[in-house]
Short mmCIF file of C-alpha atoms in Angstrom, two decimals:
data_model
loop_
_atom_site.label_atom_id
_atom_site.label_comp_id
_atom_site.label_asym_id
_atom_site.label_seq_id
_atom_site.Cartn_x
_atom_site.Cartn_y
_atom_site.Cartn_z
CA UNK H 1 -22.33 196.14 -18.71
CA UNK H 2 -24.73 194.93 -16.06
CA UNK H 3 -25.99 192.31 -18.49
CA UNK H 4 -22.50 191.02 -18.97
CA UNK H 5 -21.92 190.73 -15.25
CA UNK H 6 -25.16 188.78 -14.85
CA UNK H 7 -24.23 186.53 -17.75
CA UNK H 8 -20.87 185.88 -16.12
CA UNK H 9 -22.46 184.98 -12.77
CA UNK H 10 -24.94 182.75 -14.59
CA UNK H 11 -22.17 180.85 -16.35
CA UNK H 12 -20.17 180.62 -13.16
CA UNK H 13 -23.17 179.14 -11.35
CA UNK H 14 -23.66 176.51 -14.06
CA UNK H 15 -19.96 175.67 -13.74
CA UNK H 16 -20.37 175.16 -9.98
CA UNK H 17 -23.31 172.80 -10.48
CA UNK H 18 -21.29 170.97 -13.11
CA UNK H 19 -18.43 170.56 -10.62
CA UNK H 20 -20.85 169.35 -7.95
CA UNK H 21 -22.38 166.73 -10.27
CA UNK H 22 -19.21 165.59 -11.98
CA UNK H 23 -16.39 165.86 -9.43
CA UNK H 24 -17.04 162.40 -7.92
CA UNK H 25 -17.03 160.99 -11.43
CA UNK H 26 -13.74 162.72 -12.22
CA UNK H 27 -12.26 161.30 -9.01
CA UNK H 28 -13.21 157.76 -10.02
CA UNK H 29 -11.87 158.22 -13.52
CA UNK H 30 -8.53 159.50 -12.21
CA UNK H 31 -8.35 156.58 -9.76
CA UNK H 32 -8.87 154.11 -12.60
CA UNK H 33 -5.44 155.17 -13.94
CA UNK H 34 -3.74 155.18 -10.55
CA UNK H 35 -0.84 152.72 -10.20
CA UNK H 36 -1.48 152.19 -6.50
CA UNK H 37 -4.23 150.41 -4.64
CA UNK H 38 -4.49 153.32 -2.27
CA UNK H 39 -7.43 155.66 -2.68
CA UNK H 40 -5.48 158.72 -1.61
CA UNK H 41 -1.91 158.30 -2.93
CA UNK H 42 -1.13 158.86 -6.62
CA UNK H 43 1.29 156.10 -7.65
CA UNK H 44 1.79 157.05 -11.28
CA UNK H 45 -0.18 156.39 -14.47
CA UNK H 46 -1.13 152.87 -15.46
CA UNK H 47 -3.56 151.01 -17.68
CA UNK H 48 -3.25 147.76 -15.78
CA UNK H 49 -6.70 147.96 -14.16
CA UNK H 50 -8.19 148.17 -17.64
CA UNK H 51 -6.23 145.08 -18.68
CA UNK H 52 -7.29 143.17 -15.57
CA UNK H 53 -10.91 144.34 -15.67
CA UNK H 54 -12.32 141.07 -16.97
CA UNK H 55 -9.95 138.60 -15.32
CA UNK H 56 -11.86 138.31 -12.05
CA UNK H 57 -14.87 135.99 -12.47
CA UNK H 58 -16.36 137.82 -9.51
CA UNK H 59 -16.49 141.07 -11.46
CA UNK H 60 -17.59 139.59 -14.79
CA UNK H 61 -20.42 137.72 -13.05
CA UNK H 62 -21.68 140.91 -11.45
CA UNK H 63 -21.32 142.80 -14.72
CA UNK H 64 -23.28 140.21 -16.68
CA UNK H 65 -25.99 140.15 -13.99
CA UNK H 66 -26.22 143.95 -13.97
CA UNK H 67 -26.47 144.22 -17.76
CA UNK H 68 -28.86 141.30 -18.18
CA UNK H 69 -31.05 142.67 -15.41
CA UNK H 70 -31.16 146.16 -16.91
CA UNK H 71 -31.88 144.87 -20.40
CA UNK H 72 -34.62 142.35 -19.54
CA UNK H 73 -36.28 144.56 -16.92
CA UNK H 74 -36.46 147.42 -19.45
CA UNK H 75 -37.75 145.10 -22.15
CA UNK H 76 -40.47 143.71 -19.87
CA UNK H 77 -41.30 147.24 -18.75
CA UNK H 78 -41.81 148.32 -22.37
CA UNK H 79 -43.88 145.22 -23.20
CA UNK H 80 -46.18 145.88 -20.23
CA UNK H 81 -46.04 149.67 -20.27
CA UNK H 82 -46.65 150.21 -23.99
CA UNK H 83 -50.19 148.76 -24.18
CA UNK H 84 -50.96 150.25 -20.77
CA UNK H 85 -50.14 153.79 -21.89
CA UNK H 86 -52.68 153.38 -24.73
CA UNK H 87 -55.13 151.82 -22.31
CA UNK H 88 -54.85 154.57 -19.73
CA UNK H 89 -55.35 157.26 -22.39
CA UNK H 90 -58.67 155.64 -23.37
CA UNK H 91 -60.05 155.61 -19.85
CA UNK H 92 -62.46 158.13 -18.43
CA UNK H 93 -61.48 160.36 -15.55
CA UNK H 94 -62.09 158.06 -12.60
CA UNK H 95 -60.49 154.98 -14.14
CA UNK H 96 -57.61 157.09 -15.26
CA UNK H 97 -56.89 158.48 -11.82
CA UNK H 98 -57.02 154.98 -10.29
CA UNK H 99 -54.48 153.83 -12.88
CA UNK H 100 -52.21 156.83 -12.34
CA UNK H 101 -52.17 156.11 -8.61
CA UNK H 102 -51.06 152.58 -9.44
CA UNK H 103 -48.35 153.95 -11.75
CA UNK H 104 -47.10 156.36 -9.12
CA UNK H 105 -46.86 153.94 -6.17
CA UNK H 106 -43.37 152.60 -7.02
CA UNK H 107 -42.14 156.12 -7.79
CA UNK H 108 -43.36 157.73 -4.59
CA UNK H 109 -42.68 154.88 -2.20
CA UNK H 110 -39.30 154.91 -0.54
CA UNK H 111 -36.98 152.39 -2.23
CA UNK H 112 -36.49 150.58 1.00
CA UNK H 113 -40.23 149.99 1.52
CA UNK H 114 -40.67 148.76 -2.08
CA UNK H 115 -37.65 146.50 -1.69
CA UNK H 116 -38.65 145.05 1.67
CA UNK H 117 -42.29 144.47 0.77
CA UNK H 118 -41.19 142.53 -2.29
CA UNK H 119 -38.56 140.64 -0.29
CA UNK H 120 -41.22 139.47 2.19
CA UNK H 121 -43.53 138.58 -0.69
CA UNK H 122 -40.86 136.53 -2.51
CA UNK H 123 -39.79 134.76 0.67
CA UNK H 124 -43.37 133.64 1.16
CA UNK H 125 -44.48 132.75 -2.35
CA UNK H 126 -41.33 132.20 -4.44
CA UNK H 127 -37.71 132.34 -3.57
CA UNK H 128 -35.06 135.03 -3.73
CA UNK H 129 -33.07 134.56 -6.92
CA UNK H 130 -32.25 136.35 -10.17
CA UNK H 131 -35.91 136.29 -11.22
CA UNK H 132 -37.03 137.98 -8.03
CA UNK H 133 -34.66 140.89 -8.72
CA UNK H 134 -35.82 140.97 -12.34
CA UNK H 135 -39.47 141.22 -11.26
CA UNK H 136 -38.60 143.92 -8.74
CA UNK H 137 -36.68 145.97 -11.30
CA UNK H 138 -39.53 145.65 -13.79
CA UNK H 139 -41.90 147.01 -11.15
CA UNK H 140 -39.98 150.26 -10.75
CA UNK H 141 -39.14 150.57 -14.48
CA UNK H 142 -42.76 150.38 -15.76
CA UNK H 143 -43.73 153.84 -14.41
CA UNK H 144 -40.86 155.45 -16.31
CA UNK H 145 -42.01 153.83 -19.56
CA UNK H 146 -45.66 154.81 -19.04
CA UNK H 147 -44.82 158.38 -18.05
CA UNK H 148 -42.53 158.77 -21.06
CA UNK H 149 -45.09 157.30 -23.47
CA UNK H 150 -48.41 158.76 -22.32
CA UNK H 151 -47.82 162.31 -23.58
CA UNK H 152 -46.71 160.86 -26.95
CA UNK H 153 -49.74 158.57 -27.18
CA UNK H 154 -52.04 161.50 -26.43
CA UNK H 155 -50.36 163.55 -29.15
CA UNK H 156 -50.65 160.84 -31.82
CA UNK H 157 -52.13 162.08 -35.08
CA UNK H 158 -54.65 159.41 -36.11
CA UNK H 159 -55.53 160.84 -39.56
CA UNK H 160 -52.82 158.96 -41.51
CA UNK H 161 -53.94 155.77 -39.76
CA UNK H 162 -57.57 156.29 -40.77
CA UNK H 163 -56.57 157.16 -44.34
CA UNK H 164 -54.55 153.95 -44.51
CA UNK H 165 -57.61 151.98 -43.35
CA UNK H 166 -59.75 153.72 -46.01
CA UNK H 167 -57.19 152.74 -48.62
CA UNK H 168 -57.55 149.11 -47.61
CA UNK H 169 -54.75 148.53 -45.12
CA UNK H 170 -55.41 146.05 -42.34
CA UNK H 171 -55.58 147.48 -38.83
CA UNK H 172 -52.25 146.03 -37.59
CA UNK H 173 -50.48 147.11 -40.78
CA UNK H 174 -51.83 150.65 -40.61
CA UNK H 175 -50.92 150.84 -36.93
CA UNK H 176 -47.39 149.65 -37.58
CA UNK H 177 -46.81 152.02 -40.49
CA UNK H 178 -48.73 155.12 -39.40
CA UNK H 179 -48.84 155.18 -35.61
CA UNK H 180 -45.69 153.39 -34.43
CA UNK H 181 -43.27 155.82 -36.14
CA UNK H 182 -44.79 158.60 -34.03
CA UNK H 183 -43.98 156.64 -30.89
CA UNK H 184 -40.46 155.32 -31.43
CA UNK H 185 -38.78 158.23 -29.69
CA UNK H 186 -41.08 157.80 -26.69
CA UNK H 187 -40.37 154.08 -26.52
CA UNK H 188 -36.64 154.73 -26.73
CA UNK H 189 -36.84 157.38 -23.98
CA UNK H 190 -38.77 155.02 -21.73
CA UNK H 191 -36.43 152.13 -22.44
CA UNK H 192 -33.33 154.23 -21.83
CA UNK H 193 -34.77 155.70 -18.61
CA UNK H 194 -35.50 152.14 -17.42
CA UNK H 195 -31.97 151.03 -18.25
CA UNK H 196 -30.59 153.96 -16.29
CA UNK H 197 -32.76 153.36 -13.23
CA UNK H 198 -32.05 149.63 -13.23
CA UNK H 199 -28.28 150.11 -13.57
CA UNK H 200 -28.32 152.75 -10.83
CA UNK H 201 -30.46 150.84 -8.33
CA UNK H 202 -28.97 149.61 -5.13
CA UNK H 203 -31.57 149.39 -2.37
CA UNK H 204 -34.23 147.31 -4.15
CA UNK H 205 -31.65 144.86 -5.50
CA UNK H 206 -30.08 144.62 -2.05
CA UNK H 207 -33.32 143.36 -0.50
CA UNK H 208 -34.70 141.21 -3.31
CA UNK H 209 -31.57 139.37 -4.45
CA UNK H 210 -30.98 135.75 -3.64
CA UNK H 211 -27.76 134.39 -2.19
CA UNK H 212 -24.98 134.44 -4.77
CA UNK H 213 -26.76 136.91 -7.05
CA UNK H 214 -24.89 140.20 -7.16
CA UNK H 215 -25.08 143.31 -9.27
CA UNK H 216 -22.08 145.62 -9.42
CA UNK H 217 -23.66 147.86 -6.77
CA UNK H 218 -24.43 145.16 -4.23
CA UNK H 219 -21.05 143.52 -4.83
CA UNK H 220 -19.18 146.77 -4.26
CA UNK H 221 -21.27 147.53 -1.16
CA UNK H 222 -20.32 144.14 0.26
CA UNK H 223 -16.64 144.75 -0.36
CA UNK H 224 -16.31 148.25 1.07
CA UNK H 225 -14.65 147.01 4.24
CA UNK H 226 -12.29 144.71 2.35
CA UNK H 227 -11.24 147.55 0.05
CA UNK H 228 -12.48 148.27 -3.45
CA UNK H 229 -10.73 146.60 -6.36
CA UNK H 230 -9.36 149.34 -8.68
CA UNK H 231 -10.57 147.22 -11.62
CA UNK H 232 -14.04 148.41 -10.67
CA UNK H 233 -13.09 152.05 -11.21
CA UNK H 234 -11.84 151.07 -14.67
CA UNK H 235 -15.02 149.12 -15.46
CA UNK H 236 -17.30 151.94 -14.31
CA UNK H 237 -15.31 154.44 -16.34
CA UNK H 238 -15.72 152.28 -19.44
CA UNK H 239 -19.49 151.97 -18.90
CA UNK H 240 -19.79 155.71 -18.31
CA UNK H 241 -17.79 156.63 -21.43
CA UNK H 242 -19.71 154.13 -23.57
CA UNK H 243 -23.03 155.69 -22.57
CA UNK H 244 -21.68 159.21 -23.03
CA UNK H 245 -20.50 158.42 -26.56
CA UNK H 246 -23.75 156.64 -27.40
CA UNK H 247 -25.86 159.59 -26.21
CA UNK H 248 -23.74 162.12 -28.06
CA UNK H 249 -23.88 160.02 -31.23
CA UNK H 250 -27.67 159.67 -31.03
CA UNK H 251 -27.98 163.37 -30.35
CA UNK H 252 -25.79 164.37 -33.29
CA UNK H 253 -27.51 161.88 -35.60
CA UNK H 254 -31.02 163.14 -34.80
CA UNK H 255 -29.87 166.74 -35.07
CA UNK H 256 -28.47 166.08 -38.55
CA UNK H 257 -31.69 164.45 -39.60
CA UNK H 258 -33.25 167.80 -38.74
CA UNK H 259 -35.93 166.29 -36.53
CA UNK H 260 -37.99 168.71 -34.49
CA UNK H 261 -36.03 170.46 -31.77
CA UNK H 262 -36.34 169.36 -28.18
CA UNK H 263 -39.17 166.91 -27.66
CA UNK H 264 -38.43 164.52 -30.49
CA UNK H 265 -34.93 163.63 -29.48
CA UNK H 266 -35.37 163.62 -25.74
CA UNK H 267 -32.17 161.69 -25.18
CA UNK R 1 -66.29 147.18 -27.86
CA UNK R 2 -66.30 150.59 -26.20
CA UNK R 3 -63.05 152.46 -25.82
CA UNK R 4 -63.42 152.27 -22.03
CA UNK R 5 -63.45 148.45 -22.21
CA UNK R 6 -60.57 148.42 -24.66
CA UNK R 7 -58.66 150.72 -22.33
CA UNK R 8 -58.98 148.31 -19.43
CA UNK R 9 -58.04 145.44 -21.74
CA UNK R 10 -54.84 147.09 -22.89
CA UNK R 11 -53.97 148.02 -19.31
CA UNK R 12 -54.63 144.49 -18.11
CA UNK R 13 -51.03 143.17 -18.10
CA UNK R 14 -49.98 146.24 -16.16
CA UNK R 15 -52.83 145.87 -13.69
CA UNK R 16 -51.97 142.22 -13.20
CA UNK R 17 -48.30 143.04 -12.65
CA UNK R 18 -49.10 145.88 -10.23
CA UNK R 19 -51.55 143.85 -8.18
CA UNK R 20 -49.20 140.87 -8.08
CA UNK R 21 -45.94 142.61 -7.41
CA UNK R 22 -46.86 145.94 -5.82
CA UNK R 23 -50.18 145.68 -4.00
CA UNK R 24 -49.91 142.11 -2.69
CA UNK R 25 -46.35 142.73 -1.38
CA UNK R 26 -47.70 145.82 0.37
CA UNK R 27 -50.41 143.65 1.90
CA UNK R 28 -47.76 141.15 3.02
CA UNK R 29 -45.62 143.80 4.70
CA UNK R 30 -48.73 145.24 6.37
CA UNK R 31 -49.56 141.80 7.73
CA UNK R 32 -46.05 141.41 9.14
CA UNK R 33 -46.31 144.88 10.63
CA UNK R 34 -49.42 144.13 12.64
CA UNK R 35 -48.48 140.69 13.92
CA UNK R 36 -45.87 139.32 16.31
CA UNK R 37 -43.58 136.40 15.35
CA UNK R 38 -46.18 133.94 16.71
CA UNK R 39 -48.91 135.36 14.50
CA UNK R 40 -50.86 137.26 17.15
CA UNK R 41 -52.22 140.70 16.35
CA UNK R 42 -50.24 143.56 17.83
CA UNK R 43 -49.63 147.26 17.40
CA UNK R 44 -46.22 147.18 19.08
CA UNK R 45 -44.20 147.05 15.83
CA UNK R 46 -45.88 150.07 14.32
CA UNK R 47 -45.74 152.02 17.56
CA UNK R 48 -42.05 151.15 18.01
CA UNK R 49 -41.36 154.22 15.89
CA UNK R 50 -42.14 156.20 19.01
CA UNK R 51 -39.46 154.71 21.26
CA UNK R 52 -36.28 156.60 22.04
CA UNK R 53 -33.80 155.19 19.50
CA UNK R 54 -36.22 154.89 16.59
CA UNK R 55 -37.89 158.18 17.36
CA UNK R 56 -34.54 159.90 17.39
CA UNK R 57 -33.53 158.33 14.06
CA UNK R 58 -36.90 159.37 12.66
CA UNK R 59 -36.38 162.99 13.72
CA UNK R 60 -32.81 163.02 12.38
CA UNK R 61 -34.13 161.61 9.07
CA UNK R 62 -36.84 164.26 8.94
CA UNK R 63 -34.27 166.97 9.49
CA UNK R 64 -31.85 165.52 6.92
CA UNK R 65 -34.67 165.09 4.39
CA UNK R 66 -35.91 168.61 5.02
CA UNK R 67 -32.46 170.17 4.58
CA UNK R 68 -31.68 168.07 1.49
CA UNK R 69 -35.01 168.90 -0.15
CA UNK R 70 -34.49 172.58 0.58
CA UNK R 71 -30.94 172.47 -0.80
CA UNK R 72 -32.16 170.72 -3.95
CA UNK R 73 -34.79 173.44 -4.45
CA UNK R 74 -32.30 176.23 -3.79
CA UNK R 75 -29.81 174.73 -6.25
CA UNK R 76 -32.38 173.87 -8.91
CA UNK R 77 -34.14 177.23 -9.38
CA UNK R 78 -31.03 179.31 -10.14
CA UNK R 79 -29.92 176.55 -12.50
CA UNK R 80 -33.24 176.50 -14.32
CA UNK R 81 -33.14 180.29 -14.58
CA UNK R 82 -29.53 180.17 -15.79
CA UNK R 83 -30.45 177.70 -18.52
CA UNK R 84 -33.37 179.90 -19.53
CA UNK R 85 -31.24 183.03 -19.55
CA UNK R 86 -28.47 181.54 -21.66
CA UNK R 87 -31.01 179.98 -24.03
CA UNK R 88 -29.50 176.56 -23.48
CA UNK R 89 -32.97 175.07 -23.51
CA UNK R 90 -32.19 172.07 -25.62
CA UNK R 91 -33.93 169.49 -23.48
CA UNK R 92 -31.67 166.76 -24.80
CA UNK R 93 -28.60 168.50 -23.44
CA UNK R 94 -30.07 169.10 -19.97
CA UNK R 95 -31.33 165.54 -19.68
CA UNK R 96 -27.98 164.07 -20.67
CA UNK R 97 -26.25 166.43 -18.26
CA UNK R 98 -28.43 165.35 -15.33
CA UNK R 99 -28.86 161.67 -16.07
CA UNK R 100 -25.35 160.79 -17.17
CA UNK R 101 -23.89 160.72 -13.63
CA UNK R 102 -26.30 157.87 -12.85
CA UNK R 103 -24.26 155.70 -15.21
CA UNK R 104 -21.29 155.81 -12.87
CA UNK R 105 -21.94 153.16 -10.27
CA UNK R 106 -24.05 154.47 -7.35
CA UNK R 107 -21.95 153.01 -4.54
CA UNK R 108 -18.72 154.12 -6.21
CA UNK R 109 -20.11 157.65 -6.55
CA UNK R 110 -20.79 157.77 -2.83
CA UNK R 111 -17.34 156.33 -2.11
CA UNK R 112 -15.88 159.09 -4.29
CA UNK R 113 -17.60 161.65 -2.07
CA UNK R 114 -16.01 159.93 0.90
CA UNK R 115 -12.59 160.42 -0.72
CA UNK R 116 -13.37 164.05 -1.51
CA UNK R 117 -14.62 164.89 1.97
CA UNK R 118 -12.31 162.81 4.18
CA UNK R 119 -9.97 164.62 6.57
CA UNK R 120 -6.96 164.10 4.30
CA UNK R 121 -9.11 164.08 1.20
CA UNK R 122 -9.21 165.99 -2.04
CA UNK R 123 -11.25 168.93 -0.75
CA UNK R 124 -8.85 169.57 2.12
CA UNK R 125 -5.92 169.18 -0.24
CA UNK R 126 -7.27 172.02 -2.39
CA UNK R 127 -8.11 174.13 0.64
CA UNK R 128 -4.53 173.77 1.88
CA UNK R 129 -3.14 174.80 -1.52
CA UNK R 130 -5.37 177.87 -1.43
CA UNK R 131 -4.11 178.63 2.07
CA UNK R 132 -7.53 178.06 3.64
CA UNK R 133 -8.18 176.12 6.85
CA UNK R 134 -9.15 172.45 6.50
CA UNK R 135 -12.74 171.35 7.06
CA UNK R 136 -13.55 168.19 8.97
CA UNK R 137 -16.89 166.96 7.75
CA UNK R 138 -16.15 163.29 7.05
CA UNK R 139 -18.37 160.95 9.05
CA UNK R 140 -20.76 163.67 10.11
CA UNK R 141 -24.39 164.38 9.28
CA UNK R 142 -23.14 167.17 7.01
CA UNK R 143 -21.41 164.62 4.79
CA UNK R 144 -24.64 162.60 4.69
CA UNK R 145 -26.55 165.71 3.63
CA UNK R 146 -24.08 166.41 0.82
CA UNK R 147 -24.32 162.81 -0.39
CA UNK R 148 -28.11 162.65 -0.29
CA UNK R 149 -28.49 166.06 -1.94
CA UNK R 150 -26.09 164.96 -4.67
CA UNK R 151 -27.99 161.76 -5.19
CA UNK R 152 -31.48 163.29 -5.48
CA UNK R 153 -30.72 166.61 -7.16
CA UNK R 154 -31.72 165.38 -10.68
CA UNK R 155 -35.12 164.27 -9.34
CA UNK R 156 -35.80 167.84 -8.19
CA UNK R 157 -34.21 169.53 -11.16
CA UNK R 158 -36.02 167.65 -13.97
CA UNK R 159 -39.65 168.35 -13.02
CA UNK R 160 -38.91 172.00 -12.20
CA UNK R 161 -37.03 172.36 -15.48
CA UNK R 162 -39.92 170.76 -17.39
CA UNK R 163 -42.45 173.08 -15.76
CA UNK R 164 -40.37 176.20 -16.35
CA UNK R 165 -39.43 175.38 -19.93
CA UNK R 166 -43.13 175.06 -20.73
CA UNK R 167 -43.57 178.75 -19.92
CA UNK R 168 -43.61 180.71 -23.18
CA UNK R 169 -41.10 183.53 -23.56
CA UNK R 170 -44.06 185.73 -24.59
CA UNK R 171 -45.45 185.53 -21.07
CA UNK R 172 -42.26 186.66 -19.38
CA UNK R 173 -41.76 189.36 -22.00
CA UNK R 174 -45.29 190.60 -21.42
CA UNK R 175 -44.53 190.79 -17.69
CA UNK R 176 -41.42 192.81 -18.45
CA UNK R 177 -43.31 195.19 -20.73
CA UNK R 178 -45.76 195.75 -17.93
CA UNK R 179 -42.90 196.84 -15.71
CA UNK R 180 -41.78 193.73 -13.79
CA UNK R 181 -38.07 193.49 -12.98
CA UNK R 182 -36.05 190.26 -13.11
CA UNK R 183 -37.06 189.44 -9.55
CA UNK R 184 -40.69 190.32 -10.23
CA UNK R 185 -40.80 188.07 -13.28
CA UNK R 186 -39.48 185.23 -11.17
CA UNK R 187 -41.66 185.66 -8.08
CA UNK R 188 -44.89 186.60 -9.86
CA UNK R 189 -44.72 184.61 -13.11
CA UNK R 190 -42.14 181.83 -13.24
CA UNK R 191 -42.33 180.59 -9.67
CA UNK R 192 -46.13 180.28 -9.49
CA UNK R 193 -46.23 178.52 -12.87
CA UNK R 194 -43.48 176.11 -11.81
CA UNK R 195 -45.33 174.95 -8.68
CA UNK R 196 -46.55 171.62 -10.13
CA UNK R 197 -42.94 170.78 -10.98
CA UNK R 198 -41.75 171.88 -7.55
CA UNK R 199 -44.36 169.76 -5.75
CA UNK R 200 -43.53 166.72 -7.83
CA UNK R 201 -39.82 167.31 -7.15
CA UNK R 202 -40.49 167.46 -3.42
CA UNK R 203 -42.39 164.19 -3.45
CA UNK R 204 -39.60 162.53 -5.41
CA UNK R 205 -36.89 163.77 -3.04
CA UNK R 206 -38.30 164.06 0.47
CA UNK R 207 -39.33 160.51 1.37
CA UNK R 208 -36.43 158.72 -0.38
CA UNK R 209 -33.92 160.96 1.36
CA UNK R 210 -35.23 159.83 4.76
CA UNK R 211 -34.27 156.27 3.95
CA UNK R 212 -31.05 156.29 1.91
CA UNK R 213 -29.28 153.94 4.27
CA UNK R 214 -26.31 153.20 2.01
CA UNK R 215 -25.38 156.88 1.82
CA UNK R 216 -25.69 157.31 5.59
CA UNK R 217 -23.68 154.14 6.09
CA UNK R 218 -20.78 155.20 3.85
CA UNK R 219 -20.65 158.95 4.50
CA UNK R 220 -21.97 159.08 8.05
CA UNK R 221 -19.47 156.54 9.35
CA UNK R 222 -22.17 154.78 11.35
CA UNK R 223 -22.69 157.87 13.48
CA UNK R 224 -25.65 159.27 11.62
CA UNK R 225 -28.47 156.75 11.67
CA UNK R 226 -31.35 157.45 9.34
CA UNK R 227 -34.61 155.58 9.84
CA UNK R 228 -33.59 153.65 6.72
CA UNK R 229 -30.52 152.31 8.53
CA UNK R 230 -32.63 151.15 11.48
CA UNK R 231 -35.10 149.36 9.21
CA UNK R 232 -32.30 147.78 7.17
CA UNK R 233 -30.62 146.46 10.33
CA UNK R 234 -33.86 144.97 11.66
CA UNK R 235 -34.11 142.89 8.48
CA UNK R 236 -30.55 142.12 7.46
CA UNK R 237 -28.80 141.84 10.84
CA UNK R 238 -31.32 140.95 13.52
CA UNK R 239 -33.98 139.24 11.35
CA UNK R 240 -36.72 141.12 13.17
CA UNK R 241 -39.11 140.92 10.23
CA UNK R 242 -42.15 142.08 12.18
CA UNK R 243 -40.46 145.01 13.84
CA UNK R 244 -38.82 146.09 10.57
CA UNK R 245 -42.16 145.86 8.77
CA UNK R 246 -43.84 147.83 11.53
CA UNK R 247 -41.33 150.65 11.18
CA UNK R 248 -41.72 150.61 7.38
CA UNK R 249 -45.48 150.84 7.72
CA UNK R 250 -45.34 153.76 10.13
CA UNK R 251 -43.02 155.48 7.65
CA UNK R 252 -45.60 154.84 4.92
CA UNK R 253 -48.41 156.14 7.09
CA UNK R 254 -46.39 159.29 7.72
CA UNK R 255 -45.84 159.58 3.98
CA UNK R 256 -49.53 159.09 3.18
CA UNK R 257 -50.43 161.86 5.60
CA UNK R 258 -47.86 164.35 4.31
CA UNK R 259 -47.74 163.53 0.58
CA UNK R 260 -51.32 164.29 -0.46
CA UNK R 261 -50.68 167.84 0.66
CA UNK R 262 -48.13 168.21 -2.11
CA UNK R 263 -49.19 165.58 -4.65
CA UNK R 264 -52.82 166.67 -4.47
CA UNK R 265 -51.84 170.10 -5.67
CA UNK R 266 -49.50 168.98 -8.40
CA UNK R 267 -52.42 167.30 -10.17
CA UNK R 268 -50.90 163.82 -9.92
CA UNK R 269 -50.55 163.08 -13.62
CA UNK R 270 -48.56 166.15 -14.52
CA UNK R 271 -46.38 165.35 -11.55
CA UNK R 272 -43.52 163.06 -12.30
CA UNK R 273 -44.23 162.72 -15.99
CA UNK R 274 -40.88 163.79 -17.29
CA UNK R 275 -38.64 162.05 -14.84
#
């Protein structure tokens, strides 16, 4: 009896947290079907914002910038972070702690300080443009890749690799066939985490972007006083649903494959 | 080639990137902070944190950050315990649950909170239906606290969840067999073992919540100024690069003094690993 009551409270609490995390998202989704520009009045159901989503060059530009930025920043972060996570694992204590400090700086620094320091740097030595935002995003994505990969690199089982070498495989071939498969899930976690952080960033983009470069976030921030275009609710809903479906599909697929529970299919 | 040398070699691109785009920019901002527009050395910019307006914003930010961090902790522990109790511990599910909201645009999410909390907003609509009195929290510091807490909750939740889910069921069962109640298991076993996660959560939430200027801007209606808003205005509106840098640096100095207390204990590497 008492157990049941506690179980009920537990479920109720999870429901409350769910409401807290997802109610703003529900609001935006409902608004994307609202046949009225007003943010408070329900004017009936419509799909017109979904039809008009891509007609404004303003919005498509920002969308392309946001996606390109997220993709290339995550790619660069993996290219730099992957060898580094091997490197750091090979270091002795002191070198390792120096490197971990370096990894943690962008995570622990306030966004605004990271953004401004890079803005001042770019103004002095380069110029503010798309590349400056790309560099800035890569800076804060690398730590996520390294932190996702390091535990996997440390847990790598090297015996199959050594057996492959004994059987005459070349080092790169043995690495590719015996070690890489143990790391794919870590690379995907790191890449996905980077994508998420890049898509979700506002402050660092805000400071490091050049004139005329806008991500969805900075564009929306600039238009708050003019009023938000409902097309943006539709676009954000589409992005959200696409990621939700992708994650569920990946999750179901890995579960079917019967991979190890938990760790292996982190996302 | 020794493995130590190889290690540095493999880390080299990362070191180059960090020095070029993290450390040198920090040196640049430090230089701005300690000079005046004519290039002369000065401490005025850094000490400007102490004047009335900035000092006040700093204290408000500290208070907001403190309350938000505390709220995140108070929300996260019951949730972690709930997940543990209901055996939901499929890490994939929890991660998706916490990270998915980040795929709805950040600024739109905050605007949605504005719609929920505004005087004629969704929350008050429901309260009226339920026959309860309306609440007027739009454009107050309370709205800012809700927004910031919302924004940073996953950063608190994930490390605590990781730390707690690493605790074997055997350990808690052993504690029970030895006579500990539910509360005893939490205070004497789970909580102490979750401390590294808690400390890393605090470092990920506390400093950023002092500076989330966009949230304060949208939900505070310009009435609640965080130190982040002041710094942003120095750069983007008044072009006071030196003053803005000075304020950023004093914020960093504050951070460097307070963070090691928590980070030092969390053993750095364990820290933010799973975020």
